[in-house]
Amino acid sequence: MTKQFNGIFRTWTRVQHARHGALPVLWGDCIVHLSHPEFSGNILHTSGIIDIIEHGGFKIAQTRNNYYALLGPELQIPPGDVVDLEAFILQHRSREPALDVYASAAMNADPGCINCGGAGVYRCGEDRLCVCDRCCKHNQGWWQLEGGYGADNGRWACKAGCGVVVDKQPPVLQFLPRTVA
């Protein structure tokens, strides 16, 4: 059986089995699940972690059957025997239900990108990821800068969060559906 890339977790934690020598279980906030889309957005676990590998701005967990991208930080389980893992992960879930740009960037990245190494994101701070401006497709639209943006007022910024700013509003993307009156 060939292992496939199967999902993306935002926040996650490793849980060691009580049985000595058993492989740990990965619990996390699954923002994208490819083989079972109905699991997307849920707190779920996958068993049998064989290895967790650092890959650019995120980590990849290898399990018995699949690979998973781990975008967010690894949560440390508080001491004690009685911990409700689902409630614990829910406490750390992003408060803002915005479109997850990191997942989109990882899925659309250029494999040969010299900026992010094909990850779509790169580490731009100790605990912060940035969307790669070379790989970004700018397909989530543009917003006009105003107010406290100073010299950039009146310019247009990519909504995906890659940091690209242009002088005039780009034309409407060709693949977006249009209404006909």
mmCIF file with all atom_site columns, C-alpha atoms in Angstrom:
data_model
loop_
_atom_site.group_PDB
_atom_site.id
_atom_site.type_symbol
_atom_site.label_atom_id
_atom_site.label_alt_id
_atom_site.label_comp_id
_atom_site.label_asym_id
_atom_site.label_entity_id
_atom_site.label_seq_id
_atom_site.pdbx_PDB_ins_code
_atom_site.Cartn_x
_atom_site.Cartn_y
_atom_site.Cartn_z
_atom_site.occupancy
_atom_site.B_iso_or_equiv
_atom_site.pdbx_formal_charge
_atom_site.auth_seq_id
_atom_site.auth_comp_id
_atom_site.auth_asym_id
_atom_site.auth_atom_id
_atom_site.pdbx_PDB_model_num
ATOM 1   C CA . MET A 1 1   ? 0.000   0.000  0.000   1.00 0.00 ? 1   MET A CA 1
ATOM 2   C CA . THR A 1 2   ? 1.317   3.458  -0.947  1.00 0.00 ? 2   THR A CA 1
ATOM 3   C CA . LYS A 1 3   ? 1.048   6.148  1.704   1.00 0.00 ? 3   LYS A CA 1
ATOM 4   C CA . GLN A 1 4   ? -0.833  9.271  0.641   1.00 0.00 ? 4   GLN A CA 1
ATOM 5   C CA . PHE A 1 5   ? -0.991  12.842 1.928   1.00 0.00 ? 5   PHE A CA 1
ATOM 6   C CA . ASN A 1 6   ? -4.254  12.766 3.835   1.00 0.00 ? 6   ASN A CA 1
ATOM 7   C CA . GLY A 1 7   ? -4.827  15.904 5.869   1.00 0.00 ? 7   GLY A CA 1
ATOM 8   C CA . ILE A 1 8   ? -3.712  19.135 7.509   1.00 0.00 ? 8   ILE A CA 1
ATOM 9   C CA . PHE A 1 9   ? -3.844  19.828 11.243  1.00 0.00 ? 9   PHE A CA 1
ATOM 10  C CA . ARG A 1 10  ? -3.775  23.344 12.702  1.00 0.00 ? 10  ARG A CA 1
ATOM 11  C CA . THR A 1 11  ? -3.083  22.555 16.372  1.00 0.00 ? 11  THR A CA 1
ATOM 12  C CA . TRP A 1 12  ? -2.019  19.111 17.482  1.00 0.00 ? 12  TRP A CA 1
ATOM 13  C CA . THR A 1 13  ? -0.527  17.032 20.251  1.00 0.00 ? 13  THR A CA 1
ATOM 14  C CA . ARG A 1 14  ? 1.116   13.613 20.622  1.00 0.00 ? 14  ARG A CA 1
ATOM 15  C CA . VAL A 1 15  ? -0.415  11.231 23.144  1.00 0.00 ? 15  VAL A CA 1
ATOM 16  C CA . GLN A 1 16  ? 1.566   8.225  24.323  1.00 0.00 ? 16  GLN A CA 1
ATOM 17  C CA . HIS A 1 17  ? -0.373  4.964  24.745  1.00 0.00 ? 17  HIS A CA 1
ATOM 18  C CA . ALA A 1 18  ? -0.568  3.469  28.223  1.00 0.00 ? 18  ALA A CA 1
ATOM 19  C CA . ARG A 1 19  ? 0.805   0.233  26.795  1.00 0.00 ? 19  ARG A CA 1
ATOM 20  C CA . HIS A 1 20  ? 4.616   0.242  26.858  1.00 0.00 ? 20  HIS A CA 1
ATOM 21  C CA . GLY A 1 21  ? 6.237   0.331  23.401  1.00 0.00 ? 21  GLY A CA 1
ATOM 22  C CA . ALA A 1 22  ? 3.061   1.328  21.528  1.00 0.00 ? 22  ALA A CA 1
ATOM 23  C CA . LEU A 1 23  ? 3.269   4.111  18.940  1.00 0.00 ? 23  LEU A CA 1
ATOM 24  C CA . PRO A 1 24  ? 1.854   7.509  20.010  1.00 0.00 ? 24  PRO A CA 1
ATOM 25  C CA . VAL A 1 25  ? -1.467  8.873  18.756  1.00 0.00 ? 25  VAL A CA 1
ATOM 26  C CA . LEU A 1 26  ? -1.823  12.265 17.068  1.00 0.00 ? 26  LEU A CA 1
ATOM 27  C CA . TRP A 1 27  ? -4.766  14.417 18.235  1.00 0.00 ? 27  TRP A CA 1
ATOM 28  C CA . GLY A 1 28  ? -5.518  17.707 16.534  1.00 0.00 ? 28  GLY A CA 1
ATOM 29  C CA . ASP A 1 29  ? -7.741  20.257 14.848  1.00 0.00 ? 29  ASP A CA 1
ATOM 30  C CA . CYS A 1 30  ? -8.077  18.843 11.308  1.00 0.00 ? 30  CYS A CA 1
ATOM 31  C CA . ILE A 1 31  ? -8.727  21.761 8.966   1.00 0.00 ? 31  ILE A CA 1
ATOM 32  C CA . VAL A 1 32  ? -8.489  19.735 5.732   1.00 0.00 ? 32  VAL A CA 1
ATOM 33  C CA . HIS A 1 33  ? -9.078  15.989 5.419   1.00 0.00 ? 33  HIS A CA 1
ATOM 34  C CA . LEU A 1 34  ? -8.659  14.720 1.871   1.00 0.00 ? 34  LEU A CA 1
ATOM 35  C CA . SER A 1 35  ? -9.988  11.153 2.013   1.00 0.00 ? 35  SER A CA 1
ATOM 36  C CA . HIS A 1 36  ? -12.910 11.986 4.320   1.00 0.00 ? 36  HIS A CA 1
ATOM 37  C CA . PRO A 1 37  ? -13.937 15.642 3.716   1.00 0.00 ? 37  PRO A CA 1
ATOM 38  C CA . GLU A 1 38  ? -16.697 15.321 6.330   1.00 0.00 ? 38  GLU A CA 1
ATOM 39  C CA . PHE A 1 39  ? -13.951 15.217 8.990   1.00 0.00 ? 39  PHE A CA 1
ATOM 40  C CA . SER A 1 40  ? -12.608 18.645 7.968   1.00 0.00 ? 40  SER A CA 1
ATOM 41  C CA . GLY A 1 41  ? -12.939 21.178 10.756  1.00 0.00 ? 41  GLY A CA 1
ATOM 42  C CA . ASN A 1 42  ? -13.241 18.498 13.438  1.00 0.00 ? 42  ASN A CA 1
ATOM 43  C CA . ILE A 1 43  ? -11.086 17.484 16.355  1.00 0.00 ? 43  ILE A CA 1
ATOM 44  C CA . LEU A 1 44  ? -9.911  13.980 15.530  1.00 0.00 ? 44  LEU A CA 1
ATOM 45  C CA . HIS A 1 45  ? -7.053  11.592 16.053  1.00 0.00 ? 45  HIS A CA 1
ATOM 46  C CA . THR A 1 46  ? -4.994  9.284  13.946  1.00 0.00 ? 46  THR A CA 1
ATOM 47  C CA . SER A 1 47  ? -3.086  6.393  15.430  1.00 0.00 ? 47  SER A CA 1
ATOM 48  C CA . GLY A 1 48  ? 0.360   4.949  14.982  1.00 0.00 ? 48  GLY A CA 1
ATOM 49  C CA . ILE A 1 49  ? 2.741   7.884  14.505  1.00 0.00 ? 49  ILE A CA 1
ATOM 50  C CA . ILE A 1 50  ? 5.956   6.480  13.091  1.00 0.00 ? 50  ILE A CA 1
ATOM 51  C CA . ASP A 1 51  ? 7.843   9.757  12.656  1.00 0.00 ? 51  ASP A CA 1
ATOM 52  C CA . ILE A 1 52  ? 7.401   13.538 12.650  1.00 0.00 ? 52  ILE A CA 1
ATOM 53  C CA . ILE A 1 53  ? 9.710   15.337 10.215  1.00 0.00 ? 53  ILE A CA 1
ATOM 54  C CA . GLU A 1 54  ? 10.463  19.081 10.031  1.00 0.00 ? 54  GLU A CA 1
ATOM 55  C CA . HIS A 1 55  ? 9.730   20.342 6.506   1.00 0.00 ? 55  HIS A CA 1
ATOM 56  C CA . GLY A 1 56  ? 10.351  24.062 6.019   1.00 0.00 ? 56  GLY A CA 1
ATOM 57  C CA . GLY A 1 57  ? 7.666   26.015 7.851   1.00 0.00 ? 57  GLY A CA 1
ATOM 58  C CA . PHE A 1 58  ? 5.677   23.021 9.063   1.00 0.00 ? 58  PHE A CA 1
ATOM 59  C CA . LYS A 1 59  ? 6.040   19.385 10.123  1.00 0.00 ? 59  LYS A CA 1
ATOM 60  C CA . ILE A 1 60  ? 4.907   16.175 8.448   1.00 0.00 ? 60  ILE A CA 1
ATOM 61  C CA . ALA A 1 61  ? 3.613   13.279 10.528  1.00 0.00 ? 61  ALA A CA 1
ATOM 62  C CA . GLN A 1 62  ? 4.019   9.803  9.062   1.00 0.00 ? 62  GLN A CA 1
ATOM 63  C CA . THR A 1 63  ? 1.515   7.251  10.370  1.00 0.00 ? 63  THR A CA 1
ATOM 64  C CA . ARG A 1 64  ? 0.994   3.614  9.487   1.00 0.00 ? 64  ARG A CA 1
ATOM 65  C CA . ASN A 1 65  ? -1.135  4.483  6.464   1.00 0.00 ? 65  ASN A CA 1
ATOM 66  C CA . ASN A 1 66  ? -0.801  8.206  5.617   1.00 0.00 ? 66  ASN A CA 1
ATOM 67  C CA . TYR A 1 67  ? 1.059   11.502 5.894   1.00 0.00 ? 67  TYR A CA 1
ATOM 68  C CA . TYR A 1 68  ? -0.362  14.590 7.649   1.00 0.00 ? 68  TYR A CA 1
ATOM 69  C CA . ALA A 1 69  ? 0.827   18.212 7.513   1.00 0.00 ? 69  ALA A CA 1
ATOM 70  C CA . LEU A 1 70  ? 1.092   19.829 10.959  1.00 0.00 ? 70  LEU A CA 1
ATOM 71  C CA . LEU A 1 71  ? 0.852   23.592 10.478  1.00 0.00 ? 71  LEU A CA 1
ATOM 72  C CA . GLY A 1 72  ? 0.271   24.803 13.979  1.00 0.00 ? 72  GLY A CA 1
ATOM 73  C CA . PRO A 1 73  ? 2.208   24.400 17.193  1.00 0.00 ? 73  PRO A CA 1
ATOM 74  C CA . GLU A 1 74  ? 2.421   21.152 19.126  1.00 0.00 ? 74  GLU A CA 1
ATOM 75  C CA . LEU A 1 75  ? 0.337   21.534 22.273  1.00 0.00 ? 75  LEU A CA 1
ATOM 76  C CA . GLN A 1 76  ? 1.787   20.165 25.496  1.00 0.00 ? 76  GLN A CA 1
ATOM 77  C CA . ILE A 1 77  ? -0.706  18.063 27.469  1.00 0.00 ? 77  ILE A CA 1
ATOM 78  C CA . PRO A 1 78  ? -1.097  19.259 31.059  1.00 0.00 ? 78  PRO A CA 1
ATOM 79  C CA . PRO A 1 79  ? 0.013   16.806 33.746  1.00 0.00 ? 79  PRO A CA 1
ATOM 80  C CA . GLY A 1 80  ? -2.614  14.445 35.112  1.00 0.00 ? 80  GLY A CA 1
ATOM 81  C CA . ASP A 1 81  ? -4.354  11.273 34.107  1.00 0.00 ? 81  ASP A CA 1
ATOM 82  C CA . VAL A 1 82  ? -7.813  12.662 33.371  1.00 0.00 ? 82  VAL A CA 1
ATOM 83  C CA . VAL A 1 83  ? -7.511  15.033 30.416  1.00 0.00 ? 83  VAL A CA 1
ATOM 84  C CA . ASP A 1 84  ? -10.310 15.520 27.903  1.00 0.00 ? 84  ASP A CA 1
ATOM 85  C CA . LEU A 1 85  ? -8.168  15.901 24.769  1.00 0.00 ? 85  LEU A CA 1
ATOM 86  C CA . GLU A 1 86  ? -10.983 17.244 22.611  1.00 0.00 ? 86  GLU A CA 1
ATOM 87  C CA . ALA A 1 87  ? -11.788 20.013 25.105  1.00 0.00 ? 87  ALA A CA 1
ATOM 88  C CA . PHE A 1 88  ? -8.071  20.767 25.538  1.00 0.00 ? 88  PHE A CA 1
ATOM 89  C CA . ILE A 1 89  ? -7.530  21.243 21.785  1.00 0.00 ? 89  ILE A CA 1
ATOM 90  C CA . LEU A 1 90  ? -10.750 23.250 21.433  1.00 0.00 ? 90  LEU A CA 1
ATOM 91  C CA . GLN A 1 91  ? -9.377  25.741 23.994  1.00 0.00 ? 91  GLN A CA 1
ATOM 92  C CA . HIS A 1 92  ? -6.435  26.422 21.687  1.00 0.00 ? 92  HIS A CA 1
ATOM 93  C CA . ARG A 1 93  ? -8.388  26.553 18.430  1.00 0.00 ? 93  ARG A CA 1
ATOM 94  C CA . SER A 1 94  ? -8.222  29.825 16.544  1.00 0.00 ? 94  SER A CA 1
ATOM 95  C CA . ARG A 1 95  ? -10.944 32.175 17.757  1.00 0.00 ? 95  ARG A CA 1
ATOM 96  C CA . GLU A 1 96  ? -11.457 33.566 14.281  1.00 0.00 ? 96  GLU A CA 1
ATOM 97  C CA . PRO A 1 97  ? -13.278 31.243 11.834  1.00 0.00 ? 97  PRO A CA 1
ATOM 98  C CA . ALA A 1 98  ? -11.418 32.754 8.855   1.00 0.00 ? 98  ALA A CA 1
ATOM 99  C CA . LEU A 1 99  ? -10.377 30.830 5.735   1.00 0.00 ? 99  LEU A CA 1
ATOM 100 C CA . ASP A 1 100 ? -7.159  29.043 6.588   1.00 0.00 ? 100 ASP A CA 1
ATOM 101 C CA . VAL A 1 101 ? -4.669  30.620 4.218   1.00 0.00 ? 101 VAL A CA 1
ATOM 102 C CA . TYR A 1 102 ? -1.842  28.349 5.354   1.00 0.00 ? 102 TYR A CA 1
ATOM 103 C CA . ALA A 1 103 ? -3.706  25.255 4.154   1.00 0.00 ? 103 ALA A CA 1
ATOM 104 C CA . SER A 1 104 ? -4.454  26.920 0.821   1.00 0.00 ? 104 SER A CA 1
ATOM 105 C CA . ALA A 1 105 ? -0.831  28.014 0.445   1.00 0.00 ? 105 ALA A CA 1
ATOM 106 C CA . ALA A 1 106 ? 0.479   24.513 1.204   1.00 0.00 ? 106 ALA A CA 1
ATOM 107 C CA . MET A 1 107 ? -1.840  22.928 -1.360  1.00 0.00 ? 107 MET A CA 1
ATOM 108 C CA . ASN A 1 108 ? -0.985  25.464 -4.126  1.00 0.00 ? 108 ASN A CA 1
ATOM 109 C CA . ALA A 1 109 ? 2.769   25.808 -3.585  1.00 0.00 ? 109 ALA A CA 1
ATOM 110 C CA . ASP A 1 110 ? 5.294   25.552 -6.379  1.00 0.00 ? 110 ASP A CA 1
ATOM 111 C CA . PRO A 1 111 ? 7.456   22.472 -5.574  1.00 0.00 ? 111 PRO A CA 1
ATOM 112 C CA . GLY A 1 112 ? 10.612  24.173 -6.853  1.00 0.00 ? 112 GLY A CA 1
ATOM 113 C CA . CYS A 1 113 ? 10.143  27.528 -5.082  1.00 0.00 ? 113 CYS A CA 1
ATOM 114 C CA . ILE A 1 114 ? 13.433  28.919 -3.739  1.00 0.00 ? 114 ILE A CA 1
ATOM 115 C CA . ASN A 1 115 ? 11.647  31.070 -1.153  1.00 0.00 ? 115 ASN A CA 1
ATOM 116 C CA . CYS A 1 116 ? 9.603   28.421 0.710   1.00 0.00 ? 116 CYS A CA 1
ATOM 117 C CA . GLY A 1 117 ? 11.041  25.140 -0.598  1.00 0.00 ? 117 GLY A CA 1
ATOM 118 C CA . GLY A 1 118 ? 7.649   24.015 -1.924  1.00 0.00 ? 118 GLY A CA 1
ATOM 119 C CA . ALA A 1 119 ? 5.827   24.391 1.400   1.00 0.00 ? 119 ALA A CA 1
ATOM 120 C CA . GLY A 1 120 ? 3.794   27.485 0.420   1.00 0.00 ? 120 GLY A CA 1
ATOM 121 C CA . VAL A 1 121 ? 4.681   29.031 3.778   1.00 0.00 ? 121 VAL A CA 1
ATOM 122 C CA . TYR A 1 122 ? 7.921   29.913 5.512   1.00 0.00 ? 122 TYR A CA 1
ATOM 123 C CA . ARG A 1 123 ? 8.875   30.778 9.054   1.00 0.00 ? 123 ARG A CA 1
ATOM 124 C CA . CYS A 1 124 ? 9.113   34.578 9.313   1.00 0.00 ? 124 CYS A CA 1
ATOM 125 C CA . GLY A 1 125 ? 9.334   34.690 13.104  1.00 0.00 ? 125 GLY A CA 1
ATOM 126 C CA . GLU A 1 126 ? 9.940   32.414 16.041  1.00 0.00 ? 126 GLU A CA 1
ATOM 127 C CA . ASP A 1 127 ? 6.269   31.421 16.307  1.00 0.00 ? 127 ASP A CA 1
ATOM 128 C CA . ARG A 1 128 ? 4.842   32.802 13.055  1.00 0.00 ? 128 ARG A CA 1
ATOM 129 C CA . LEU A 1 129 ? 4.405   31.534 9.490   1.00 0.00 ? 129 LEU A CA 1
ATOM 130 C CA . CYS A 1 130 ? 4.048   33.740 6.403   1.00 0.00 ? 130 CYS A CA 1
ATOM 131 C CA . VAL A 1 131 ? 2.427   32.870 3.086   1.00 0.00 ? 131 VAL A CA 1
ATOM 132 C CA . CYS A 1 132 ? 5.020   32.719 0.284   1.00 0.00 ? 132 CYS A CA 1
ATOM 133 C CA . ASP A 1 133 ? 4.570   35.690 -2.051  1.00 0.00 ? 133 ASP A CA 1
ATOM 134 C CA . ARG A 1 134 ? 6.240   33.795 -4.940  1.00 0.00 ? 134 ARG A CA 1
ATOM 135 C CA . CYS A 1 135 ? 3.809   30.826 -4.761  1.00 0.00 ? 135 CYS A CA 1
ATOM 136 C CA . CYS A 1 136 ? 0.615   32.770 -3.966  1.00 0.00 ? 136 CYS A CA 1
ATOM 137 C CA . LYS A 1 137 ? -1.963  32.648 -6.776  1.00 0.00 ? 137 LYS A CA 1
ATOM 138 C CA . HIS A 1 138 ? -3.702  35.830 -5.467  1.00 0.00 ? 138 HIS A CA 1
ATOM 139 C CA . ASN A 1 139 ? -6.994  33.997 -6.065  1.00 0.00 ? 139 ASN A CA 1
ATOM 140 C CA . GLN A 1 140 ? -8.796  35.118 -2.899  1.00 0.00 ? 140 GLN A CA 1
ATOM 141 C CA . GLY A 1 141 ? -9.272  38.683 -4.090  1.00 0.00 ? 141 GLY A CA 1
ATOM 142 C CA . TRP A 1 142 ? -7.826  42.081 -3.207  1.00 0.00 ? 142 TRP A CA 1
ATOM 143 C CA . TRP A 1 143 ? -8.679  44.743 -0.645  1.00 0.00 ? 143 TRP A CA 1
ATOM 144 C CA . GLN A 1 144 ? -7.950  48.448 -0.765  1.00 0.00 ? 144 GLN A CA 1
ATOM 145 C CA . LEU A 1 145 ? -5.586  49.813 1.864   1.00 0.00 ? 145 LEU A CA 1
ATOM 146 C CA . GLU A 1 146 ? -6.885  52.851 3.719   1.00 0.00 ? 146 GLU A CA 1
ATOM 147 C CA . GLY A 1 147 ? -6.724  54.493 7.123   1.00 0.00 ? 147 GLY A CA 1
ATOM 148 C CA . GLY A 1 148 ? -3.458  53.796 8.923   1.00 0.00 ? 148 GLY A CA 1
ATOM 149 C CA . TYR A 1 149 ? -1.567  52.378 5.931   1.00 0.00 ? 149 TYR A CA 1
ATOM 150 C CA . GLY A 1 150 ? 0.195   55.713 5.272   1.00 0.00 ? 150 GLY A CA 1
ATOM 151 C CA . ALA A 1 151 ? 2.076   55.743 1.992   1.00 0.00 ? 151 ALA A CA 1
ATOM 152 C CA . ASP A 1 152 ? 0.208   52.597 0.859   1.00 0.00 ? 152 ASP A CA 1
ATOM 153 C CA . ASN A 1 153 ? -3.248  54.223 1.136   1.00 0.00 ? 153 ASN A CA 1
ATOM 154 C CA . GLY A 1 154 ? -5.217  53.700 -2.057  1.00 0.00 ? 154 GLY A CA 1
ATOM 155 C CA . ARG A 1 155 ? -3.122  50.688 -3.117  1.00 0.00 ? 155 ARG A CA 1
ATOM 156 C CA . TRP A 1 156 ? -4.416  47.091 -3.220  1.00 0.00 ? 156 TRP A CA 1
ATOM 157 C CA . ALA A 1 157 ? -3.238  44.137 -1.083  1.00 0.00 ? 157 ALA A CA 1
ATOM 158 C CA . CYS A 1 158 ? -3.713  40.401 -1.697  1.00 0.00 ? 158 CYS A CA 1
ATOM 159 C CA . LYS A 1 159 ? -6.373  38.911 0.624   1.00 0.00 ? 159 LYS A CA 1
ATOM 160 C CA . ALA A 1 160 ? -4.448  35.631 0.905   1.00 0.00 ? 160 ALA A CA 1
ATOM 161 C CA . GLY A 1 161 ? -1.991  37.380 3.203   1.00 0.00 ? 161 GLY A CA 1
ATOM 162 C CA . CYS A 1 162 ? 1.138   36.955 1.105   1.00 0.00 ? 162 CYS A CA 1
ATOM 163 C CA . GLY A 1 163 ? 2.061   40.631 1.432   1.00 0.00 ? 163 GLY A CA 1
ATOM 164 C CA . VAL A 1 164 ? 1.875   41.622 -2.246  1.00 0.00 ? 164 VAL A CA 1
ATOM 165 C CA . VAL A 1 165 ? 0.676   45.215 -2.702  1.00 0.00 ? 165 VAL A CA 1
ATOM 166 C CA . VAL A 1 166 ? -0.096  46.702 -6.150  1.00 0.00 ? 166 VAL A CA 1
ATOM 167 C CA . ASP A 1 167 ? -0.790  50.257 -7.319  1.00 0.00 ? 167 ASP A CA 1
ATOM 168 C CA . LYS A 1 168 ? -4.093  49.594 -9.085  1.00 0.00 ? 168 LYS A CA 1
ATOM 169 C CA . GLN A 1 169 ? -6.839  47.040 -8.582  1.00 0.00 ? 169 GLN A CA 1
ATOM 170 C CA . PRO A 1 170 ? -6.080  43.894 -10.636 1.00 0.00 ? 170 PRO A CA 1
ATOM 171 C CA . PRO A 1 171 ? -8.718  42.835 -13.181 1.00 0.00 ? 171 PRO A CA 1
ATOM 172 C CA . VAL A 1 172 ? -11.422 40.402 -12.085 1.00 0.00 ? 172 VAL A CA 1
ATOM 173 C CA . LEU A 1 173 ? -10.126 36.849 -12.230 1.00 0.00 ? 173 LEU A CA 1
ATOM 174 C CA . GLN A 1 174 ? -11.282 34.948 -15.311 1.00 0.00 ? 174 GLN A CA 1
ATOM 175 C CA . PHE A 1 175 ? -12.340 31.757 -13.525 1.00 0.00 ? 175 PHE A CA 1
ATOM 176 C CA . LEU A 1 176 ? -14.750 33.388 -11.065 1.00 0.00 ? 176 LEU A CA 1
ATOM 177 C CA . PRO A 1 177 ? -18.444 32.820 -11.871 1.00 0.00 ? 177 PRO A CA 1
ATOM 178 C CA . ARG A 1 178 ? -20.273 35.871 -13.220 1.00 0.00 ? 178 ARG A CA 1
ATOM 179 C CA . THR A 1 179 ? -23.958 36.672 -13.189 1.00 0.00 ? 179 THR A CA 1
ATOM 180 C CA . VAL A 1 180 ? -25.673 37.610 -16.405 1.00 0.00 ? 180 VAL A CA 1
ATOM 181 C CA . ALA A 1 181 ? -28.512 40.120 -16.236 1.00 0.00 ? 181 ALA A CA 1
#
